[in-house]
Each structure stands twice: as C-alpha cells, then as structure tokens.
PDB file of C-alpha atoms in Angstrom:
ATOM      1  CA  UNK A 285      59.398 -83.994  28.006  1.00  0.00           C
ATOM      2  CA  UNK A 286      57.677 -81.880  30.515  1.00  0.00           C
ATOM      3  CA  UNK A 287      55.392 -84.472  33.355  1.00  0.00           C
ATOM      4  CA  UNK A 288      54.280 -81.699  35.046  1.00  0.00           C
ATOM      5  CA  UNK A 289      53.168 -78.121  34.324  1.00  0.00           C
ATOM      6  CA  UNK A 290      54.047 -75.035  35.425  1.00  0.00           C
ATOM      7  CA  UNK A 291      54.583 -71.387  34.546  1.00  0.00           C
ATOM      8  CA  UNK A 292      58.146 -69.040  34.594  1.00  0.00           C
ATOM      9  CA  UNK A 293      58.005 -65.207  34.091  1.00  0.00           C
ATOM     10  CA  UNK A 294      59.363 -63.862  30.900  1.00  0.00           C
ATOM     11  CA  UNK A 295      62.217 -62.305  30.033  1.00  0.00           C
ATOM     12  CA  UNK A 296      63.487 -60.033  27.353  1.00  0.00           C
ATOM     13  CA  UNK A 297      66.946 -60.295  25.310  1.00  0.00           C
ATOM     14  CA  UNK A 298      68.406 -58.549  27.533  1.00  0.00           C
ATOM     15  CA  UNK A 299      67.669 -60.626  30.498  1.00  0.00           C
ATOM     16  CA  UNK A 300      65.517 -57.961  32.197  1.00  0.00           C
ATOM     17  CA  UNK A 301      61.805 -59.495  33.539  1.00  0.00           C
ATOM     18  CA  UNK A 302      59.619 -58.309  31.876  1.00  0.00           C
ATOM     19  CA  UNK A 303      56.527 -57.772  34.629  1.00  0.00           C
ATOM     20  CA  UNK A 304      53.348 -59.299  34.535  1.00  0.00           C
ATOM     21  CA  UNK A 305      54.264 -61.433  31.923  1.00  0.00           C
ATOM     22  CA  UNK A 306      54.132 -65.529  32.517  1.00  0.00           C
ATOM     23  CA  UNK A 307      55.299 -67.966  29.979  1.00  0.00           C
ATOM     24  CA  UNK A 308      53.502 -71.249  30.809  1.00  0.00           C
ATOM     25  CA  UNK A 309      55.194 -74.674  30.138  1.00  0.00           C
ATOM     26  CA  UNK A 310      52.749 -77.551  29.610  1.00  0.00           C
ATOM     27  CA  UNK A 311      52.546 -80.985  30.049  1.00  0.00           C
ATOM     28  CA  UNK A 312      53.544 -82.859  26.691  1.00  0.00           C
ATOM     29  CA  UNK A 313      55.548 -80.425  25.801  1.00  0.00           C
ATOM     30  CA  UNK A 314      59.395 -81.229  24.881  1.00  0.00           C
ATOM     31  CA  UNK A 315      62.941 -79.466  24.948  1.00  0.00           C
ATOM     32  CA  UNK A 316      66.081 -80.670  24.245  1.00  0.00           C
ATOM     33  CA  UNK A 317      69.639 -79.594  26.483  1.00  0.00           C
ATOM     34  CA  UNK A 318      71.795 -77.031  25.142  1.00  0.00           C
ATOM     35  CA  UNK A 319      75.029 -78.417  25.971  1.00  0.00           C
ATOM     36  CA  UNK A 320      76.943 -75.417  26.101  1.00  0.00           C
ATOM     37  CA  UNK A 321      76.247 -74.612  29.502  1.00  0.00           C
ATOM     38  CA  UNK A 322      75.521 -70.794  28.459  1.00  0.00           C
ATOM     39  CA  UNK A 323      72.481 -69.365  30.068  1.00  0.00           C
ATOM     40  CA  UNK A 324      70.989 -65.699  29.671  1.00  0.00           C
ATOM     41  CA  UNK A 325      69.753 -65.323  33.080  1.00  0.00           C
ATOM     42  CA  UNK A 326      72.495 -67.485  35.674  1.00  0.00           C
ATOM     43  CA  UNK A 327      70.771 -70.871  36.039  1.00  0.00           C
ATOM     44  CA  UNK A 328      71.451 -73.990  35.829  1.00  0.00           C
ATOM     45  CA  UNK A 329      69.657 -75.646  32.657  1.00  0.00           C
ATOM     46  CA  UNK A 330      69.298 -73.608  29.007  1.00  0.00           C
ATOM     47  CA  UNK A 331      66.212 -76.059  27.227  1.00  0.00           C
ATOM     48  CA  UNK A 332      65.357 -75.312  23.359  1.00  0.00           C
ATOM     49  CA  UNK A 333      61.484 -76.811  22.523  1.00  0.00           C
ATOM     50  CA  UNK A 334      60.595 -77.910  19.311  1.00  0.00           C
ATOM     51  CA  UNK A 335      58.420 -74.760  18.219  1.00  0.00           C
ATOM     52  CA  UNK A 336      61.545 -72.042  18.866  1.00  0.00           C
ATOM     53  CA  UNK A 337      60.959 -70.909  22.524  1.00  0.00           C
ATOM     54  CA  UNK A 338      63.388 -71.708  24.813  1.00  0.00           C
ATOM     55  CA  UNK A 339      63.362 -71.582  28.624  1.00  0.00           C
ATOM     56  CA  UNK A 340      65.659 -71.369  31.625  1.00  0.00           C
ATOM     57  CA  UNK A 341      65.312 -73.605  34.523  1.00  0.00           C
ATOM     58  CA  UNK A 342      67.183 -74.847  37.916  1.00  0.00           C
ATOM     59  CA  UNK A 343      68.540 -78.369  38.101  1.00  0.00           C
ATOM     60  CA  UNK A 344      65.674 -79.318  40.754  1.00  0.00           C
ATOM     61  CA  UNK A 345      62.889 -77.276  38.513  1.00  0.00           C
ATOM     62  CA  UNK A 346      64.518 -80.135  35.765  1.00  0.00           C
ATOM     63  CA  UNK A 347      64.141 -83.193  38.383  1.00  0.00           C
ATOM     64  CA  UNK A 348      60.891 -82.349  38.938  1.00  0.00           C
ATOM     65  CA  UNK A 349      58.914 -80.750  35.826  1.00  0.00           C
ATOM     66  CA  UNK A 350      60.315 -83.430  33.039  1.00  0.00           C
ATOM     67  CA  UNK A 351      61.300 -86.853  32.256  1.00  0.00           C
ATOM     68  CA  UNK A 352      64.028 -87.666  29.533  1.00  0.00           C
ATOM     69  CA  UNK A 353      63.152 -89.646  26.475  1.00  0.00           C
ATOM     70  CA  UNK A 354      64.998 -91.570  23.819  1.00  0.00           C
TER      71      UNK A 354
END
C-alpha cells in the first residue's frame, strides 16, 4: 500500500515517455508484486494495482513510497 504520494511520468507500450504526461500514485492506494521480475522500462520493481494500472518503480522508490500488508 502506498504511505506516501508521489507522481512518475507515463509511458506508452512501447516504453517510449510520453512528455508532459504524469501518472500520480496516491496515498491508500495498493499494488501487488509481479514476481516475474519482467519490467517494460529496466527497473527494479513491476507493481499491478487493483483498478488495472500498473507502475514501474526502483527498489528505494519501493522502501520509501509503500508499506506491505497481509
């Protein structure tokens, strides 16, 4: 579950940034791990949220934006 907010930019399906765009990740908000260890864009951490989006993130982005619950 996300503790603290904070916004990433957005990407298409092919992994190109798509500019000026922001997706914004907010507090209450929760993802579960994909396992696989496959990521689009070259991080660390693929998360899947309940509502379909899904988001890319570094291991310290991880530490610090959420908090794992049962």
């Amino acid at each position: 579950r996300c503790k603290k907010a904070f916004s990433i930019p957005c990407y298409d399906e092919d992994g190109n940034q798509i500019q000026g765009k922001e997706f914004y990740v907010e507090t209450g908000q929760v993802y579960t791990l994909d396992e696989s260890g496959s990521t689009l864009l070259s991080v660390d951490i693929h998360l899947d949220s309940e509502n379909g989006y899904w988001i890319e993130i570094s291991k310290q982005r991880l530490k610090e934006c959420f908090e794992k619950i049962n």
